[in-house]
PDB file of C-alpha atoms in Angstrom:
ATOM      1  CA  MET A  12      34.365   5.896 -40.679  1.00  0.00           C
ATOM      2  CA  GLN A  13      36.481   4.055 -43.858  1.00  0.00           C
ATOM      3  CA  PHE A  14      32.490   3.467 -45.256  1.00  0.00           C
ATOM      4  CA  VAL A  15      31.732   6.912 -44.545  1.00  0.00           C
ATOM      5  CA  ALA A  16      35.164   8.044 -46.301  1.00  0.00           C
ATOM      6  CA  TRP A  17      34.096   5.780 -49.423  1.00  0.00           C
ATOM      7  CA  LEU A  18      31.262   7.531 -49.745  1.00  0.00           C
ATOM      8  CA  GLU A  19      32.892  10.763 -49.599  1.00  0.00           C
ATOM      9  CA  THR A  20      35.738   9.979 -52.111  1.00  0.00           C
ATOM     10  CA  TYR A  21      34.805   7.577 -54.697  1.00  0.00           C
ATOM     11  CA  PRO A  22      31.350   7.800 -56.199  1.00  0.00           C
ATOM     12  CA  GLY A  23      32.034   8.325 -59.890  1.00  0.00           C
ATOM     13  CA  ALA A  24      35.725   7.701 -59.797  1.00  0.00           C
ATOM     14  CA  ALA A  25      34.875   4.384 -62.113  1.00  0.00           C
ATOM     15  CA  PRO A  26      31.833   2.802 -63.615  1.00  0.00           C
ATOM     16  CA  GLY A  27      29.718   0.899 -60.949  1.00  0.00           C
ATOM     17  CA  ILE A  28      31.582   3.105 -58.124  1.00  0.00           C
ATOM     18  CA  ASP A  29      28.213   5.045 -57.000  1.00  0.00           C
ATOM     19  CA  GLU A  30      26.487   4.239 -53.647  1.00  0.00           C
ATOM     20  CA  ARG A  31      24.964   1.241 -54.286  1.00  0.00           C
ATOM     21  CA  GLY A  32      28.057   0.167 -55.506  1.00  0.00           C
ATOM     22  CA  ILE A  33      30.032   1.125 -52.254  1.00  0.00           C
ATOM     23  CA  ARG A  34      27.585  -0.421 -50.416  1.00  0.00           C
ATOM     24  CA  GLU A  35      27.671  -3.803 -52.163  1.00  0.00           C
ATOM     25  CA  GLN A  36      31.752  -3.594 -52.606  1.00  0.00           C
ATOM     26  CA  ARG A  37      32.081  -2.368 -48.543  1.00  0.00           C
ATOM     27  CA  GLY A  38      29.458  -2.772 -47.091  1.00  0.00           C
ATOM     28  CA  ASP A  39      31.239  -5.641 -45.017  1.00  0.00           C
ATOM     29  CA  LEU A  40      32.959  -2.657 -43.359  1.00  0.00           C
ATOM     30  CA  LEU A  41      29.368  -2.317 -41.619  1.00  0.00           C
ATOM     31  CA  THR A  42      28.741  -6.074 -40.337  1.00  0.00           C
ATOM     32  CA  ASP A  43      30.101  -7.873 -36.894  1.00  0.00           C
ATOM     33  CA  GLU A  44      32.411  -9.555 -39.391  1.00  0.00           C
ATOM     34  CA  GLY A  45      34.263  -5.957 -40.560  1.00  0.00           C
ATOM     35  CA  ALA A  46      34.107  -4.802 -37.103  1.00  0.00           C
ATOM     36  CA  ALA A  47      35.788  -8.285 -36.047  1.00  0.00           C
ATOM     37  CA  ARG A  48      38.549  -7.774 -38.478  1.00  0.00           C
ATOM     38  CA  TRP A  49      39.155  -4.229 -37.567  1.00  0.00           C
ATOM     39  CA  ARG A  50      39.401  -5.444 -33.866  1.00  0.00           C
ATOM     40  CA  THR A  51      41.890  -7.924 -34.633  1.00  0.00           C
ATOM     41  CA  PHE A  52      44.260  -5.695 -36.734  1.00  0.00           C
ATOM     42  CA  LEU A  53      43.917  -2.921 -33.555  1.00  0.00           C
ATOM     43  CA  ASP A  54      44.885  -6.015 -31.130  1.00  0.00           C
ATOM     44  CA  LYS A  55      48.050  -6.895 -33.385  1.00  0.00           C
ATOM     45  CA  ALA A  56      49.252  -2.857 -33.447  1.00  0.00           C
ATOM     46  CA  SER A  57      48.360  -2.948 -29.376  1.00  0.00           C
ATOM     47  CA  HIS A  58      50.350  -5.869 -29.133  1.00  0.00           C
ATOM     48  CA  HIS A  59      53.330  -5.842 -31.531  1.00  0.00           C
ATOM     49  CA  PRO A  60      53.383  -2.117 -32.450  1.00  0.00           C
ATOM     50  CA  HIS A  61      56.827  -2.907 -34.221  1.00  0.00           C
ATOM     51  CA  LEU A  62      54.612  -4.726 -37.027  1.00  0.00           C
ATOM     52  CA  ALA A  63      51.704  -2.982 -37.249  1.00  0.00           C
ATOM     53  CA  PHE A  64      50.489   0.751 -37.174  1.00  0.00           C
ATOM     54  CA  CYS A  65      47.003   2.514 -36.834  1.00  0.00           C
ATOM     55  CA  HIS A  66      46.520   5.736 -35.615  1.00  0.00           C
ATOM     56  CA  VAL A  67      43.077   7.549 -35.563  1.00  0.00           C
ATOM     57  CA  ALA A  68      42.074  11.378 -35.383  1.00  0.00           C
ATOM     58  CA  ARG A  69      39.402  13.121 -33.848  1.00  0.00           C
ATOM     59  CA  ALA A  70      38.160  16.694 -35.634  1.00  0.00           C
ATOM     60  CA  PRO A  71      37.875  19.876 -33.245  1.00  0.00           C
ATOM     61  CA  ASP A  72      34.619  18.692 -32.504  1.00  0.00           C
ATOM     62  CA  GLY A  73      35.443  15.235 -31.330  1.00  0.00           C
ATOM     63  CA  ALA A  74      34.305  13.198 -33.712  1.00  0.00           C
ATOM     64  CA  LEU A  75      36.506  10.574 -35.645  1.00  0.00           C
ATOM     65  CA  ALA A  76      38.143  11.885 -38.500  1.00  0.00           C
ATOM     66  CA  ALA A  77      40.717  10.107 -39.770  1.00  0.00           C
ATOM     67  CA  VAL A  78      42.542   6.861 -39.897  1.00  0.00           C
ATOM     68  CA  LEU A  79      46.214   5.971 -41.135  1.00  0.00           C
ATOM     69  CA  CYS A  80      47.521   2.154 -40.835  1.00  0.00           C
ATOM     70  CA  GLY A  81      50.360   0.186 -41.904  1.00  0.00           C
ATOM     71  CA  LEU A  82      51.960  -2.882 -41.649  1.00  0.00           C
ATOM     72  CA  ARG A  83      55.992  -4.047 -41.616  1.00  0.00           C
ATOM     73  CA  GLU A  84      56.709  -7.050 -43.615  1.00  0.00           C
ATOM     74  CA  ASP A  85      59.963  -9.211 -43.963  1.00  0.00           C
ATOM     75  CA  ALA A  86      60.139  -9.705 -47.807  1.00  0.00           C
ATOM     76  CA  ALA A  87      61.428 -13.094 -47.559  1.00  0.00           C
ATOM     77  CA  ALA A  88      58.610 -14.219 -45.460  1.00  0.00           C
ATOM     78  CA  PRO A  89      55.771 -16.700 -47.696  1.00  0.00           C
ATOM     79  CA  GLU A  90      52.823 -14.261 -47.008  1.00  0.00           C
ATOM     80  CA  ALA A  91      55.102 -11.346 -48.605  1.00  0.00           C
ATOM     81  CA  ALA A  92      55.551 -12.872 -52.335  1.00  0.00           C
ATOM     82  CA  ALA A  93      51.445 -12.121 -52.980  1.00  0.00           C
ATOM     83  CA  ASN A  94      52.871  -8.142 -52.402  1.00  0.00           C
ATOM     84  CA  PRO A  95      56.367  -7.894 -53.310  1.00  0.00           C
ATOM     85  CA  ALA A  96      58.611  -4.592 -51.647  1.00  0.00           C
ATOM     86  CA  PRO A  97      60.034  -2.134 -53.792  1.00  0.00           C
ATOM     87  CA  PRO A  98      63.745  -3.003 -54.127  1.00  0.00           C
ATOM     88  CA  GLY A  99      65.853  -1.867 -51.961  1.00  0.00           C
ATOM     89  CA  PRO A 100      69.078  -3.429 -49.301  1.00  0.00           C
ATOM     90  CA  SER A 101      66.744  -4.669 -46.625  1.00  0.00           C
ATOM     91  CA  SER A 102      64.117  -7.423 -46.772  1.00  0.00           C
ATOM     92  CA  GLU A 103      61.638  -5.368 -44.265  1.00  0.00           C
ATOM     93  CA  SER A 104      59.173  -3.144 -45.990  1.00  0.00           C
ATOM     94  CA  VAL A 105      56.068  -1.192 -45.320  1.00  0.00           C
ATOM     95  CA  THR A 106      52.559  -1.366 -46.579  1.00  0.00           C
ATOM     96  CA  LEU A 107      50.754   2.080 -45.561  1.00  0.00           C
ATOM     97  CA  GLY A 108      46.918   1.538 -45.917  1.00  0.00           C
ATOM     98  CA  PRO A 109      44.208   2.577 -45.046  1.00  0.00           C
ATOM     99  CA  MET A 110      44.473   6.088 -44.875  1.00  0.00           C
ATOM    100  CA  TYR A 111      41.319   8.086 -44.714  1.00  0.00           C
ATOM    101  CA  VAL A 112      40.768  11.304 -43.649  1.00  0.00           C
ATOM    102  CA  LEU A 113      36.906  12.680 -43.629  1.00  0.00           C
ATOM    103  CA  ARG A 114      35.994  15.830 -45.337  1.00  0.00           C
ATOM    104  CA  ARG A 115      35.359  17.714 -42.583  1.00  0.00           C
ATOM    105  CA  ALA A 116      38.619  17.352 -41.092  1.00  0.00           C
ATOM    106  CA  GLN A 117      40.452  17.716 -44.253  1.00  0.00           C
ATOM    107  CA  GLY A 118      42.610  21.273 -44.890  1.00  0.00           C
ATOM    108  CA  LEU A 119      43.363  21.052 -40.802  1.00  0.00           C
ATOM    109  CA  ARG A 120      47.208  19.165 -40.686  1.00  0.00           C
ATOM    110  CA  ILE A 121      45.449  16.008 -39.341  1.00  0.00           C
ATOM    111  CA  GLY A 122      46.569  14.135 -42.383  1.00  0.00           C
ATOM    112  CA  GLY A 123      49.992  15.731 -42.167  1.00  0.00           C
ATOM    113  CA  ARG A 124      50.542  14.726 -38.452  1.00  0.00           C
ATOM    114  CA  LEU A 125      48.895  11.018 -39.195  1.00  0.00           C
ATOM    115  CA  MET A 126      51.753  10.832 -41.779  1.00  0.00           C
ATOM    116  CA  ASP A 127      54.804  12.278 -39.927  1.00  0.00           C
ATOM    117  CA  ALA A 128      53.645   9.528 -37.029  1.00  0.00           C
ATOM    118  CA  PHE A 129      53.799   6.890 -39.501  1.00  0.00           C
ATOM    119  CA  LEU A 130      56.910   7.984 -41.507  1.00  0.00           C
ATOM    120  CA  THR A 131      58.424   8.164 -37.752  1.00  0.00           C
ATOM    121  CA  TRP A 132      57.337   4.445 -37.046  1.00  0.00           C
ATOM    122  CA  ALA A 133      58.153   3.266 -40.390  1.00  0.00           C
ATOM    123  CA  GLY A 134      61.938   4.453 -40.376  1.00  0.00           C
ATOM    124  CA  ASP A 135      64.275   4.101 -43.072  1.00  0.00           C
ATOM    125  CA  ALA A 136      62.130   0.920 -44.845  1.00  0.00           C
ATOM    126  CA  PRO A 137      61.263   0.735 -47.903  1.00  0.00           C
ATOM    127  CA  MET A 138      57.333   1.797 -48.290  1.00  0.00           C
ATOM    128  CA  ARG A 139      54.455   1.334 -51.055  1.00  0.00           C
ATOM    129  CA  LEU A 140      51.061   2.062 -51.269  1.00  0.00           C
ATOM    130  CA  TRP A 141      47.808   1.834 -53.840  1.00  0.00           C
ATOM    131  CA  VAL A 142      45.917   5.041 -54.394  1.00  0.00           C
ATOM    132  CA  THR A 143      43.146   5.370 -56.581  1.00  0.00           C
ATOM    133  CA  SER A 144      44.521   6.952 -59.754  1.00  0.00           C
ATOM    134  CA  SER A 145      41.463   9.560 -59.685  1.00  0.00           C
ATOM    135  CA  ASN A 146      42.290  10.728 -56.357  1.00  0.00           C
ATOM    136  CA  ASP A 147      44.248  13.645 -57.327  1.00  0.00           C
ATOM    137  CA  ARG A 148      44.371  14.754 -53.444  1.00  0.00           C
ATOM    138  CA  ALA A 149      45.489  12.258 -52.158  1.00  0.00           C
ATOM    139  CA  ILE A 150      48.336  11.587 -55.020  1.00  0.00           C
ATOM    140  CA  ARG A 151      49.594  15.272 -54.055  1.00  0.00           C
ATOM    141  CA  PHE A 152      49.398  14.307 -50.222  1.00  0.00           C
ATOM    142  CA  TYR A 153      51.528  11.225 -50.718  1.00  0.00           C
ATOM    143  CA  ARG A 154      53.874  13.448 -53.168  1.00  0.00           C
ATOM    144  CA  ARG A 155      54.645  15.843 -50.502  1.00  0.00           C
ATOM    145  CA  HIS A 156      55.423  13.364 -48.181  1.00  0.00           C
ATOM    146  CA  GLY A 157      58.164  11.496 -50.613  1.00  0.00           C
ATOM    147  CA  PHE A 158      56.043   8.833 -52.296  1.00  0.00           C
ATOM    148  CA  ALA A 159      56.491   8.839 -55.906  1.00  0.00           C
ATOM    149  CA  PRO A 160      54.657   6.536 -58.659  1.00  0.00           C
ATOM    150  CA  THR A 161      55.879   3.332 -59.758  1.00  0.00           C
ATOM    151  CA  GLY A 162      54.306   2.629 -62.980  1.00  0.00           C
ATOM    152  CA  ALA A 163      52.261  -0.499 -61.390  1.00  0.00           C
ATOM    153  CA  HIS A 164      48.564  -0.512 -61.635  1.00  0.00           C
ATOM    154  CA  HIS A 165      45.704  -2.406 -60.353  1.00  0.00           C
ATOM    155  CA  LEU A 166      41.820  -2.489 -60.828  1.00  0.00           C
ATOM    156  CA  TRP A 167      40.471  -3.449 -57.295  1.00  0.00           C
ATOM    157  CA  ARG A 168      37.866  -5.775 -57.582  1.00  0.00           C
ATOM    158  CA  ASP A 169      37.860  -5.169 -61.687  1.00  0.00           C
ATOM    159  CA  ARG A 170      36.526  -1.907 -61.286  1.00  0.00           C
ATOM    160  CA  LEU A 171      38.568   1.014 -59.313  1.00  0.00           C
ATOM    161  CA  PRO A 172      41.621   1.949 -61.187  1.00  0.00           C
ATOM    162  CA  ASN A 173      44.876   2.230 -58.697  1.00  0.00           C
ATOM    163  CA  ILE A 174      48.291   3.304 -58.890  1.00  0.00           C
ATOM    164  CA  ARG A 175      50.988   1.628 -56.610  1.00  0.00           C
ATOM    165  CA  MET A 176      53.360   4.614 -54.892  1.00  0.00           C
ATOM    166  CA  ALA A 177      56.520   3.935 -53.182  1.00  0.00           C
ATOM    167  CA  ARG A 178      59.151   6.073 -51.017  1.00  0.00           C
ATOM    168  CA  GLY A 179      62.641   5.088 -50.105  1.00  0.00           C
ATOM    169  CA  GLY A 180      63.480   1.870 -51.960  1.00  0.00           C
ATOM    170  CA  GLY A 181      66.988   2.756 -52.202  1.00  0.00           C
ATOM    171  CA  PRO A 182      68.857   2.948 -55.811  1.00  0.00           C
ATOM    172  CA  GLY A 183      66.568   3.186 -59.106  1.00  0.00           C
ATOM    173  CA  ASP A 184      63.605   3.569 -56.699  1.00  0.00           C
ATOM    174  CA  PRO A 185      61.380   6.333 -58.527  1.00  0.00           C
ATOM    175  CA  SER A 186      60.591   8.305 -55.654  1.00  0.00           C
ATOM    176  CA  ALA A 187      64.518   8.778 -54.826  1.00  0.00           C
ATOM    177  CA  GLY A 188      65.672  12.031 -56.261  1.00  0.00           C
TER     178      GLY A 188
END
């Protein structure tokens, strides 16, 4: 599903991001190793629901249509140093991602229901995510749910421009107010 979402969403978003480029960069999602990574994450979400969140949704026809996952981290933990949390009173932070809603399910409030469940799970922890800077629909969606751009930028695999958005980081957080 994630691979299909890439094919629907990103062609033309940056040079080299066409179907061929997506197959080269994200084809690992279709391999046994890619499936094993997902199984490991889903196992973590199942056995440690406080630490990992992953919900999927189906379209009215029953086909898999959307996914939203996230991780809760303690910013004091060594592995969090590579992906620092937004400033805030708690050392705990939540990273949202991946989130994908296939085209056939957009406009049905499936993404909104997934986000509501995610925000309930995340509670008051500061939250952050990366979103492709040309994905205006996703940026508007995240803004409606209280996220705001932080000013941070990242080039995914030196090709796809992304912006950082955050929610609930406390005083000085661009998403506050």
